[in-house]
mmCIF file of C-alpha atoms in Angstrom:
data_model
loop_
_atom_site.group_PDB
_atom_site.id
_atom_site.type_symbol
_atom_site.label_atom_id
_atom_site.label_comp_id
_atom_site.label_asym_id
_atom_site.label_seq_id
_atom_site.Cartn_x
_atom_site.Cartn_y
_atom_site.Cartn_z
ATOM 1 C CA MET A 1 89.043 39.815 89.859
ATOM 2 C CA LEU A 2 90.605 43.251 88.840
ATOM 3 C CA ASP A 3 92.556 43.312 92.257
ATOM 4 C CA ILE A 4 94.434 39.782 91.201
ATOM 5 C CA LEU A 5 95.382 41.025 87.991
ATOM 6 C CA VAL A 6 96.873 44.253 89.419
ATOM 7 C CA ILE A 7 98.737 42.391 92.076
ATOM 8 C CA LEU A 8 100.007 40.264 89.539
ATOM 9 C CA CYS A 9 101.436 42.893 87.231
ATOM 10 C CA MET A 10 102.709 44.906 90.257
ATOM 11 C CA ALA A 11 104.439 41.717 91.780
ATOM 12 C CA ALA A 12 105.902 40.792 88.313
ATOM 13 C CA GLY A 13 107.187 44.571 87.982
ATOM 14 C CA LEU A 14 108.662 44.309 91.479
ATOM 15 C CA PHE A 15 110.374 41.112 90.589
ATOM 16 C CA PHE A 16 111.901 42.246 87.263
ATOM 17 C CA PHE A 17 113.270 45.421 89.177
ATOM 18 C CA PHE A 18 114.948 43.165 91.820
ATOM 19 C CA GLY A 19 116.630 41.249 89.054
ATOM 20 C CA THR A 20 117.582 44.505 87.510
ATOM 21 C CA THR A 21 119.018 45.897 90.879
ATOM 22 C CA VAL A 22 121.092 42.722 91.531
ATOM 23 C CA GLY A 23 122.383 42.861 87.974
ATOM 24 C CA ILE A 24 123.376 46.431 88.452
ATOM 25 C CA ILE A 25 125.243 45.447 91.527
ATOM 26 C CA ARG A 26 126.676 42.231 90.382
ATOM 27 C CA PHE A 27 127.844 42.467 86.891
ATOM 28 C CA PRO A 28 131.699 43.092 86.410
ATOM 29 C CA ASP A 29 131.983 46.085 84.205
ATOM 30 C CA PHE A 30 130.248 48.780 82.828
ATOM 31 C CA TYR A 31 128.924 47.472 79.631
ATOM 32 C CA THR A 32 127.395 44.351 81.073
ATOM 33 C CA ARG A 33 125.596 46.724 83.616
ATOM 34 C CA THR A 34 124.161 48.672 80.847
ATOM 35 C CA HIS A 35 122.447 45.379 79.604
ATOM 36 C CA ALA A 36 120.795 44.980 82.985
ATOM 37 C CA ALA A 37 119.725 48.602 83.219
ATOM 38 C CA GLY A 38 118.111 49.011 79.746
ATOM 39 C CA LYS A 39 116.356 45.773 79.801
ATOM 40 C CA GLY A 40 114.976 45.558 83.179
ATOM 41 C CA ASP A 41 113.969 49.119 83.588
ATOM 42 C CA THR A 42 111.667 49.011 80.596
ATOM 43 C CA LEU A 43 109.751 46.110 81.622
ATOM 44 C CA SER A 44 109.384 46.652 85.352
ATOM 45 C CA VAL A 45 108.423 50.314 84.887
ATOM 46 C CA MET A 46 105.909 49.161 82.203
ATOM 47 C CA LEU A 47 104.410 46.578 84.235
ATOM 48 C CA MET A 48 104.001 48.655 87.424
ATOM 49 C CA LEU A 49 102.495 51.431 85.531
ATOM 50 C CA ALA A 50 99.938 48.913 83.825
ATOM 51 C CA GLY A 51 98.998 47.604 87.010
ATOM 52 C CA LEU A 52 98.275 51.122 88.461
ATOM 53 C CA ALA A 53 96.237 51.911 85.275
ATOM 54 C CA LEU A 54 94.132 48.971 85.755
ATOM 55 C CA TYR A 55 93.623 49.739 89.260
ATOM 56 C CA ASN A 56 92.584 53.198 88.428
ATOM 57 C CA LEU A 57 89.790 51.747 86.273
ATOM 58 C CA HIS A 58 87.820 50.418 89.150
ATOM 59 C CA HIS A 59 85.363 53.127 88.834
ATOM 60 C CA LEU A 60 84.889 53.429 85.155
ATOM 61 C CA SER A 61 84.171 56.879 83.993
ATOM 62 C CA LEU A 62 85.533 59.321 81.565
ATOM 63 C CA ALA A 63 87.756 60.882 84.102
ATOM 64 C CA THR A 64 89.405 57.910 85.118
ATOM 65 C CA LEU A 65 89.705 56.658 81.539
ATOM 66 C CA LEU A 66 91.612 59.768 80.743
ATOM 67 C CA VAL A 67 93.863 59.113 83.817
ATOM 68 C CA SER A 68 94.453 55.532 82.473
ATOM 69 C CA GLY A 69 95.358 56.949 79.078
ATOM 70 C CA LYS A 70 97.752 59.468 80.265
ATOM 71 C CA ILE A 71 99.405 56.383 82.364
ATOM 72 C CA GLY A 72 99.566 54.711 78.929
ATOM 73 C CA ILE A 73 101.352 57.427 77.174
ATOM 74 C CA ILE A 74 103.834 57.474 80.045
ATOM 75 C CA CYS A 75 104.325 53.622 79.151
ATOM 76 C CA VAL A 76 104.967 54.635 75.447
ATOM 77 C CA VAL A 77 107.391 57.519 76.632
ATOM 78 C CA VAL A 78 109.309 55.172 78.719
ATOM 79 C CA PHE A 79 109.376 52.447 76.088
ATOM 80 C CA ILE A 80 110.986 54.840 73.620
ATOM 81 C CA ALA A 81 113.322 56.792 76.004
ATOM 82 C CA SER A 82 114.711 53.821 78.184
ATOM 83 C CA PRO A 83 116.477 52.098 75.298
ATOM 84 C CA THR A 84 117.435 55.340 73.711
ATOM 85 C CA ALA A 85 118.949 56.738 77.136
ATOM 86 C CA THR A 86 120.986 53.179 77.638
ATOM 87 C CA HIS A 87 122.174 53.655 74.059
ATOM 88 C CA ALA A 88 123.434 57.115 74.692
ATOM 89 C CA ILE A 89 125.099 56.278 77.957
ATOM 90 C CA MET A 90 126.902 53.172 76.473
ATOM 91 C CA ASP A 91 127.886 55.113 73.238
ATOM 92 C CA ALA A 92 129.618 57.889 75.619
ATOM 93 C CA GLY A 93 131.314 54.882 77.530
ATOM 94 C CA TYR A 94 132.556 53.247 74.228
ATOM 95 C CA GLU A 95 133.905 56.664 72.917
ATOM 96 C CA ALA A 96 135.796 57.363 76.333
ATOM 97 C CA LYS A 97 137.206 53.713 76.125
ATOM 98 C CA VAL A 98 135.940 52.753 79.438
ATOM 99 C CA ARG A 99 137.616 49.505 80.182
ATOM 100 C CA SER A 100 135.700 46.340 79.731
ATOM 101 C CA TRP A 101 135.810 43.173 81.488
ATOM 102 C CA SER A 102 136.818 40.009 79.633
ATOM 103 C CA ARG A 103 136.666 36.723 80.985
ATOM 104 C CA PRO A 104 139.943 35.585 82.900
ATOM 105 C CA GLY A 105 142.129 33.306 80.579
ATOM 106 C CA ALA A 106 140.058 34.063 77.483
ATOM 107 C CA PRO A 107 142.256 34.159 74.258
ATOM 108 C CA LYS A 108 142.801 37.892 73.108
ATOM 109 C CA ASP A 109 140.804 38.043 69.839
ATOM 110 C CA PRO A 110 142.723 40.061 67.130
ATOM 111 C CA ASP A 111 139.578 40.819 65.465
ATOM 112 C CA ASP A 112 138.093 42.721 68.593
ATOM 113 C CA ASP A 113 141.481 45.111 68.539
ATOM 114 C CA GLY A 114 140.674 45.808 64.875
ATOM 115 C CA GLN A 115 137.125 46.803 65.599
ATOM 116 C CA ASP A 116 138.498 49.040 68.675
ATOM 117 C CA ASN A 117 140.555 50.794 66.357
ATOM 118 C CA SER A 118 137.889 51.457 63.698
ATOM 119 C CA GLY A 119 135.899 52.751 66.602
ATOM 120 C CA GLU A 120 138.521 55.236 67.416
ATOM 121 C CA LYS A 121 138.402 56.857 64.293
ATOM 122 C CA LEU A 122 134.648 57.700 64.342
ATOM 123 C CA MET B 1 97.273 66.943 53.691
ATOM 124 C CA PHE B 2 99.929 66.230 56.105
ATOM 125 C CA ILE B 3 99.358 69.192 58.126
ATOM 126 C CA THR B 4 95.786 67.949 58.658
ATOM 127 C CA VAL B 5 97.017 64.644 59.919
ATOM 128 C CA THR B 6 99.446 66.194 62.091
ATOM 129 C CA PHE B 7 96.687 68.676 63.547
ATOM 130 C CA ILE B 8 94.382 65.708 64.208
ATOM 131 C CA LEU B 9 97.109 63.707 66.202
ATOM 132 C CA LEU B 10 98.138 66.977 68.322
ATOM 133 C CA PHE B 11 94.478 67.601 69.088
ATOM 134 C CA ILE B 12 93.710 63.999 70.311
ATOM 135 C CA LEU B 13 96.903 64.558 72.474
ATOM 136 C CA TRP B 14 95.649 67.833 73.534
ATOM 137 C CA VAL B 15 92.242 66.496 74.711
ATOM 138 C CA LEU B 16 93.670 63.652 76.466
ATOM 139 C CA PHE B 17 96.107 65.942 78.517
ATOM 140 C CA SER B 18 93.571 68.560 79.226
ATOM 141 C CA GLY B 19 90.672 66.489 80.150
ATOM 142 C CA LYS B 20 88.598 69.421 79.984
ATOM 143 C CA PHE B 21 85.755 69.714 77.278
ATOM 144 C CA ASP B 22 84.389 73.186 77.674
ATOM 145 C CA LEU B 23 84.420 75.557 74.420
ATOM 146 C CA PHE B 24 87.282 77.766 76.025
ATOM 147 C CA HIS B 25 89.814 75.234 76.390
ATOM 148 C CA LEU B 26 88.863 73.273 72.932
ATOM 149 C CA THR B 27 89.492 76.518 71.303
ATOM 150 C CA LEU B 28 92.539 77.201 72.792
ATOM 151 C CA GLY B 29 93.734 73.732 71.849
ATOM 152 C CA ALA B 30 92.654 74.033 68.299
ATOM 153 C CA ILE B 31 94.427 77.378 68.078
ATOM 154 C CA SER B 32 97.690 75.992 69.447
ATOM 155 C CA CYS B 33 97.643 72.873 67.591
ATOM 156 C CA ALA B 34 97.158 74.636 64.409
ATOM 157 C CA MET B 35 100.084 76.832 64.958
ATOM 158 C CA VAL B 36 102.330 73.966 65.870
ATOM 159 C CA ALA B 37 100.865 71.955 62.841
ATOM 160 C CA LYS B 38 101.553 74.767 60.705
ATOM 161 C CA PHE B 39 105.268 75.218 61.589
ATOM 162 C CA CYS B 40 106.505 71.657 62.597
ATOM 163 C CA SER B 41 104.693 69.259 60.500
ATOM 164 C CA GLY B 42 107.971 68.463 58.608
ATOM 165 C CA LEU B 43 109.160 67.127 62.082
ATOM 166 C CA LEU B 44 106.545 64.296 62.097
ATOM 167 C CA PHE B 45 106.526 63.400 58.601
ATOM 168 C CA GLN B 46 109.831 63.550 56.968
ATOM 169 C CA GLU B 47 109.196 61.626 53.664
ATOM 170 C CA LYS B 48 106.187 63.241 52.019
ATOM 171 C CA SER B 49 106.170 60.690 49.098
ATOM 172 C CA ARG B 50 104.561 57.922 51.070
ATOM 173 C CA HIS B 51 100.920 57.349 50.774
ATOM 174 C CA LEU B 52 98.602 57.636 53.926
ATOM 175 C CA GLY B 53 96.949 54.554 53.361
ATOM 176 C CA ARG B 54 100.308 52.817 53.152
ATOM 177 C CA ARG B 55 101.338 54.527 56.411
ATOM 178 C CA LEU B 56 98.065 53.021 58.162
ATOM 179 C CA ALA B 57 99.086 49.470 56.769
ATOM 180 C CA GLU B 58 102.566 50.110 58.281
ATOM 181 C CA ALA B 59 101.247 51.225 61.563
ATOM 182 C CA GLY B 60 98.902 47.920 61.861
ATOM 183 C CA ARG B 61 102.106 45.747 61.062
ATOM 184 C CA PHE B 62 104.086 47.640 63.482
ATOM 185 C CA LEU B 63 101.469 46.633 66.387
ATOM 186 C CA LEU B 64 101.917 43.139 65.388
ATOM 187 C CA TYR B 65 105.776 43.420 65.523
ATOM 188 C CA LEU B 66 105.387 45.195 68.923
ATOM 189 C CA ALA B 67 103.424 42.066 70.161
ATOM 190 C CA TRP B 68 106.371 39.907 69.056
ATOM 191 C CA LEU B 69 108.845 42.418 70.627
ATOM 192 C CA LEU B 70 107.015 42.248 74.069
ATOM 193 C CA VAL B 71 107.593 38.302 74.358
ATOM 194 C CA GLN B 72 111.251 38.968 73.514
ATOM 195 C CA ILE B 73 111.649 41.681 76.162
ATOM 196 C CA VAL B 74 110.064 39.319 78.738
ATOM 197 C CA TYR B 75 112.730 36.613 77.570
ATOM 198 C CA ALA B 76 115.415 39.199 77.921
ATOM 199 C CA ASN B 77 114.602 40.227 81.266
ATOM 200 C CA PHE B 78 114.534 36.408 82.298
ATOM 201 C CA HIS B 79 117.879 36.154 80.698
ATOM 202 C CA VAL B 80 119.369 39.008 82.717
ATOM 203 C CA ILE B 81 117.806 37.627 86.058
ATOM 204 C CA GLY B 82 119.001 34.267 85.505
ATOM 205 C CA LEU B 83 122.624 35.625 84.866
ATOM 206 C CA ALA B 84 122.300 37.995 87.863
ATOM 207 C CA LEU B 85 121.247 35.465 90.286
ATOM 208 C CA SER B 86 123.615 32.555 88.959
ATOM 209 C CA GLY B 87 126.017 32.743 92.071
ATOM 210 C CA ARG B 88 129.491 31.922 91.210
ATOM 211 C CA ARG B 89 128.603 30.619 87.587
ATOM 212 C CA LEU B 90 128.258 34.321 86.503
ATOM 213 C CA ARG B 91 132.024 34.879 85.640
ATOM 214 C CA ARG B 92 131.963 31.682 83.515
ATOM 215 C CA ASP B 93 128.911 32.488 81.544
ATOM 216 C CA LEU B 94 129.699 36.036 80.514
ATOM 217 C CA ASP B 95 132.030 36.562 77.515
ATOM 218 C CA PRO B 96 131.262 40.329 76.620
ATOM 219 C CA HIS B 97 132.468 41.345 72.930
ATOM 220 C CA ILE B 98 131.936 44.011 70.654
ATOM 221 C CA PHE B 99 130.972 43.344 66.937
ATOM 222 C CA HIS B 100 129.393 45.297 64.165
ATOM 223 C CA PHE B 101 127.624 44.452 60.937
ATOM 224 C CA LYS B 102 126.106 46.241 58.007
ATOM 225 C CA THR B 103 122.242 46.431 57.934
ATOM 226 C CA VAL B 104 120.359 46.533 54.734
ATOM 227 C CA LEU B 105 117.686 48.814 55.921
ATOM 228 C CA ARG B 106 117.547 52.180 54.311
ATOM 229 C CA HIS B 107 115.374 54.406 56.145
ATOM 230 C CA ASN B 108 116.481 56.243 59.354
ATOM 231 C CA PHE B 109 113.257 55.443 61.090
ATOM 232 C CA SER B 110 113.420 51.667 60.401
ATOM 233 C CA ARG B 111 117.274 51.793 61.763
ATOM 234 C CA PHE B 112 115.890 53.445 64.926
ATOM 235 C CA VAL B 113 113.544 50.668 65.404
ATOM 236 C CA LEU B 114 115.901 48.251 64.809
ATOM 237 C CA ALA B 115 118.531 49.558 67.178
ATOM 238 C CA ASN B 116 116.026 49.940 70.162
ATOM 239 C CA SER B 117 114.734 46.396 69.332
ATOM 240 C CA ILE B 118 118.260 45.061 69.319
ATOM 241 C CA THR B 119 118.541 46.783 72.926
ATOM 242 C CA LEU B 120 115.598 45.305 74.307
ATOM 243 C CA THR B 121 116.102 41.574 73.172
ATOM 244 C CA PRO B 122 118.233 39.189 75.048
ATOM 245 C CA GLY B 123 122.002 39.773 75.345
ATOM 246 C CA THR B 124 122.761 42.445 72.931
ATOM 247 C CA VAL B 125 122.888 46.469 73.235
ATOM 248 C CA THR B 126 123.266 48.605 70.456
ATOM 249 C CA ILE B 127 126.324 50.816 70.986
ATOM 250 C CA ARG B 128 125.913 53.163 67.998
ATOM 251 C CA ILE B 129 124.800 53.721 64.386
ATOM 252 C CA HIS B 130 127.091 55.097 61.970
ATOM 253 C CA GLY B 131 126.007 55.279 58.430
ATOM 254 C CA ASP B 132 124.564 51.645 57.871
ATOM 255 C CA THR B 133 126.859 49.982 60.402
ATOM 256 C CA LEU B 134 125.422 49.059 63.765
ATOM 257 C CA TYR B 135 127.941 48.366 66.539
ATOM 258 C CA ILE B 136 126.567 45.790 68.935
ATOM 259 C CA HIS B 137 127.862 44.921 72.444
ATOM 260 C CA ALA B 138 126.902 41.005 73.151
ATOM 261 C CA ILE B 139 126.985 39.749 76.741
ATOM 262 C CA SER B 140 128.233 36.256 75.184
ATOM 263 C CA LYS B 141 128.814 34.582 71.780
ATOM 264 C CA LYS B 142 125.634 32.663 72.343
ATOM 265 C CA ALA B 143 123.615 35.735 72.908
ATOM 266 C CA ALA B 144 124.930 37.400 69.849
ATOM 267 C CA GLY B 145 123.233 34.542 67.833
ATOM 268 C CA ASP B 146 122.244 35.274 64.199
ATOM 269 C CA LEU B 147 123.163 38.908 64.477
ATOM 270 C CA ALA B 148 126.922 38.174 64.382
ATOM 271 C CA ASN B 149 126.567 36.431 61.066
ATOM 272 C CA GLN B 150 127.651 38.626 58.401
ATOM 273 C CA ASP B 151 126.182 36.910 55.266
ATOM 274 C CA SER B 152 122.658 36.374 56.219
ATOM 275 C CA ILE B 153 120.029 38.683 57.402
ATOM 276 C CA SER B 154 119.217 38.224 61.010
ATOM 277 C CA GLU B 155 115.676 37.409 61.877
ATOM 278 C CA MET B 156 114.999 40.586 63.609
ATOM 279 C CA GLU B 157 116.112 42.754 60.776
ATOM 280 C CA ARG B 158 113.740 40.704 58.516
ATOM 281 C CA ARG B 159 110.853 41.449 60.779
ATOM 282 C CA VAL B 160 111.632 45.226 60.705
ATOM 283 C CA GLY B 161 112.003 45.057 57.015
ATOM 284 C CA HIS B 162 108.750 43.479 56.449
ATOM 285 C CA VAL B 163 106.947 46.162 58.657
ATOM 286 C CA PHE B 164 108.562 49.249 57.000
ATOM 287 C CA GLU B 165 110.378 48.310 53.693
ATOM 288 C CA ARG B 166 108.404 45.990 51.638
ATOM 289 C CA HIS B 167 109.482 47.604 48.340
ATOM 290 C CA ASN B 168 113.366 47.331 49.317
ATOM 291 C CA LEU B 169 114.880 44.819 46.940
ATOM 292 C CA CYS B 170 116.442 42.641 49.575
ATOM 293 C CA PHE B 171 113.156 41.696 51.160
ATOM 294 C CA ILE B 172 111.386 41.051 48.012
ATOM 295 C CA ALA B 173 113.962 38.406 47.168
ATOM 296 C CA ASP B 174 113.770 37.275 50.712
ATOM 297 C CA LYS B 175 110.190 36.648 50.443
ATOM 298 C CA ASP B 176 110.337 34.682 47.405
ATOM 299 C CA ASP B 177 112.821 32.296 49.158
ATOM 300 C CA GLN B 178 110.483 31.613 51.929
ATOM 301 C CA ALA B 179 107.710 31.027 49.543
ATOM 302 C CA MET C 1 94.720 46.976 98.451
ATOM 303 C CA THR C 2 96.369 50.026 100.302
ATOM 304 C CA HIS C 3 98.519 47.749 102.392
ATOM 305 C CA PHE C 4 99.583 46.067 99.099
ATOM 306 C CA PHE C 5 100.461 49.582 97.486
ATOM 307 C CA ILE C 6 102.272 50.854 100.488
ATOM 308 C CA SER C 7 104.444 47.564 100.817
ATOM 309 C CA SER C 8 105.079 47.619 97.360
ATOM 310 C CA GLY C 9 106.176 51.394 97.595
ATOM 311 C CA ILE C 10 108.739 50.447 100.395
ATOM 312 C CA ILE C 11 110.127 47.632 98.589
ATOM 313 C CA ILE C 12 110.866 50.013 95.455
ATOM 314 C CA LEU C 13 112.294 52.457 97.896
ATOM 315 C CA LEU C 14 114.628 49.885 99.347
ATOM 316 C CA LEU C 15 115.783 48.765 95.896
ATOM 317 C CA MET C 16 116.426 52.326 94.957
ATOM 318 C CA PHE C 17 118.893 52.501 98.052
ATOM 319 C CA VAL C 18 120.526 49.340 96.798
ATOM 320 C CA ILE C 19 121.206 50.984 93.487
ATOM 321 C CA LEU C 20 122.421 54.078 95.222
ATOM 322 C CA TYR C 21 125.286 51.626 96.248
ATOM 323 C CA ARG C 22 126.337 51.874 92.625
ATOM 324 C CA VAL C 23 126.009 55.518 92.224
ATOM 325 C CA VAL C 24 127.981 56.420 95.162
ATOM 326 C CA LYS C 25 130.710 53.789 94.413
ATOM 327 C CA GLY C 26 131.382 54.386 90.726
ATOM 328 C CA PRO C 27 133.844 53.298 89.406
ATOM 329 C CA THR C 28 133.120 55.521 86.251
ATOM 330 C CA PRO C 29 130.959 58.665 86.130
ATOM 331 C CA LEU C 30 129.010 56.892 83.417
ATOM 332 C CA ASP C 31 128.225 53.982 85.995
ATOM 333 C CA ARG C 32 126.709 56.877 88.232
ATOM 334 C CA ILE C 33 124.672 58.240 85.407
ATOM 335 C CA LEU C 34 123.219 54.949 84.679
ATOM 336 C CA GLY C 35 122.119 54.439 88.353
ATOM 337 C CA VAL C 36 120.633 57.830 88.436
ATOM 338 C CA ASN C 37 118.894 57.100 85.515
ATOM 339 C CA VAL C 38 117.344 53.780 86.811
ATOM 340 C CA ILE C 39 116.493 55.641 90.182
ATOM 341 C CA GLY C 40 114.631 58.518 88.420
ATOM 342 C CA THR C 41 112.564 56.141 86.306
ATOM 343 C CA LYS C 42 111.541 54.142 89.439
ATOM 344 C CA THR C 43 110.681 57.518 90.976
ATOM 345 C CA MET C 44 107.992 58.157 88.439
ATOM 346 C CA VAL C 45 106.495 54.756 89.393
ATOM 347 C CA LEU C 46 106.594 55.786 93.051
ATOM 348 C CA ILE C 47 104.939 59.248 92.000
ATOM 349 C CA VAL C 48 102.064 57.207 90.149
ATOM 350 C CA LEU C 49 101.873 54.935 93.265
ATOM 351 C CA ILE C 50 101.646 57.811 95.993
ATOM 352 C CA GLY C 51 98.902 59.563 93.764
ATOM 353 C CA THR C 52 97.048 56.365 93.884
ATOM 354 C CA LEU C 53 97.349 56.130 97.704
ATOM 355 C CA TYR C 54 96.207 59.657 98.111
ATOM 356 C CA GLY C 55 93.161 59.295 95.557
ATOM 357 C CA ARG C 56 94.338 62.120 93.464
ATOM 358 C CA VAL C 57 96.060 60.223 90.448
ATOM 359 C CA GLU C 58 94.848 62.935 87.959
ATOM 360 C CA MET C 59 96.977 65.317 89.597
ATOM 361 C CA PHE C 60 100.253 63.256 90.179
ATOM 362 C CA VAL C 61 100.181 61.755 86.694
ATOM 363 C CA ASP C 62 100.978 64.858 85.104
ATOM 364 C CA ILE C 63 104.149 65.392 87.498
ATOM 365 C CA ALA C 64 105.201 61.764 86.504
ATOM 366 C CA LEU C 65 104.952 62.366 82.890
ATOM 367 C CA THR C 66 107.054 65.715 83.245
ATOM 368 C CA TYR C 67 109.594 63.588 85.513
ATOM 369 C CA ALA C 68 109.913 60.868 82.908
ATOM 370 C CA LEU C 69 110.796 63.368 80.112
ATOM 371 C CA LEU C 70 113.191 65.609 82.355
ATOM 372 C CA ASN C 71 114.944 62.344 83.497
ATOM 373 C CA PHE C 72 115.388 61.200 79.922
ATOM 374 C CA ILE C 73 116.649 64.425 78.954
ATOM 375 C CA ALA C 74 118.812 64.833 81.803
ATOM 376 C CA SER C 75 120.581 61.495 80.886
ATOM 377 C CA LEU C 76 121.110 62.258 77.578
ATOM 378 C CA ALA C 77 122.608 65.466 78.215
ATOM 379 C CA ALA C 78 125.074 63.923 80.902
ATOM 380 C CA ALA C 79 125.834 61.366 78.262
ATOM 381 C CA ARG C 80 126.657 63.601 75.793
ATOM 382 C CA PHE C 81 128.549 65.874 78.311
ATOM 383 C CA PHE C 82 131.002 63.143 79.190
ATOM 384 C CA GLN C 83 131.106 62.142 75.242
ATOM 385 C CA ARG C 84 132.521 65.635 74.597
ATOM 386 C CA HIS C 85 135.051 65.775 77.599
ATOM 387 C CA LYS C 86 136.774 62.332 77.105
ATOM 388 C CA LYS C 87 139.984 63.413 78.839
ATOM 389 C CA ILE C 88 137.888 64.564 81.895
ATOM 390 C CA ASN C 89 136.423 61.146 82.121
ATOM 391 C CA LEU C 90 139.450 59.298 81.669
ATOM 392 C CA GLU C 91 141.162 61.258 84.434
ATOM 393 C CA GLU C 92 138.120 60.835 86.905
ATOM 394 C CA ASP C 93 138.377 57.442 86.104
ATOM 395 C CA GLU C 94 141.863 56.762 86.980
ATOM 396 C CA ARG C 95 141.756 58.972 90.211
ATOM 397 C CA GLY C 96 138.693 57.197 91.411
ATOM 398 C CA GLU C 97 140.311 53.739 91.095
ATOM 399 C CA GLY C 98 143.446 54.872 92.890
ATOM 400 C CA ALA C 99 141.164 56.261 95.714
ATOM 401 C CA ALA C 100 139.434 52.884 95.950
ATOM 402 C CA CYS C 101 142.779 51.023 96.063
#
């Protein structure tokens, strides 16, 4: 019973990691790649670690409970750190004015220009 | 008061990490936790004015909020996978743009929670927080949703506000509207 | 169960190699940092997985926790570095694209 749950968690984690990988390879510019990395990373790592923590609880004792608690703390760290790291990398890219991809044929928004300029002043 | 709470939290963490329950290790842990709590309790609790009971209530509401956020993260991942595996449609669906909006949240911590939640929900990533202005990169016009609307408070902001800033004028008026 | 863990470890490893393509190719240094960040997070999962396979999770979990914190700090530091040195970043960007052409 527990095994099925573990396999489900791990498989879902692997599936989301696969999606993240394809996103990082295929998306056209730096900003959209950060989207894939920031979201997929968090969920896939949390699912896989949850599966491993559950598997660890096969022999229920104080020691295994402590280990599962530690894995839970890793989950919390990843949950806080992963969006923050994404955000820092993206901020650096925005500051360095990495060229962004826009849809071919899309009208250039005058609004966007104004926002870019206000970003430079910061 | 706050030093004691910090000490208890740190000591729980110590016991969890060390995994040893003999007197020697517990004493060492108590001494080091006491030193850290004495010098660094200001880092954990920056606003001393708020009452401890209210913090506990906030923590409970925050757990409920986390459950909602987890569902949103799953949606976000399916969104990313759908985009990544969409073949030639990918370039047509993408329409990345950057916009900014002013938040009504006042405290740094709730702004941090808001920014991280925006990063984890479908189609949007926070680039930076500058004062009370958040710069958001959205993957398409549709994904930006009600965040891009300047006049109203977006749903996520309202939820974060109900968790942390019930006393904030904006959210009191907002609650009356809903009732 | 052992077979399942071994095969999922191999799948993680293969997907990490796929991300390595993005790290090598670029085009900007920040893309590389992003790829390395994702690979580092997955390495952490791999460490816990190896610990489970060897039956010594209690030891490997500490290493994984340290790895997670170091990975986070490393990507923050690298991002800050490139934020400070905007000129370097842009020059490398153009040179890299020229080489690619």
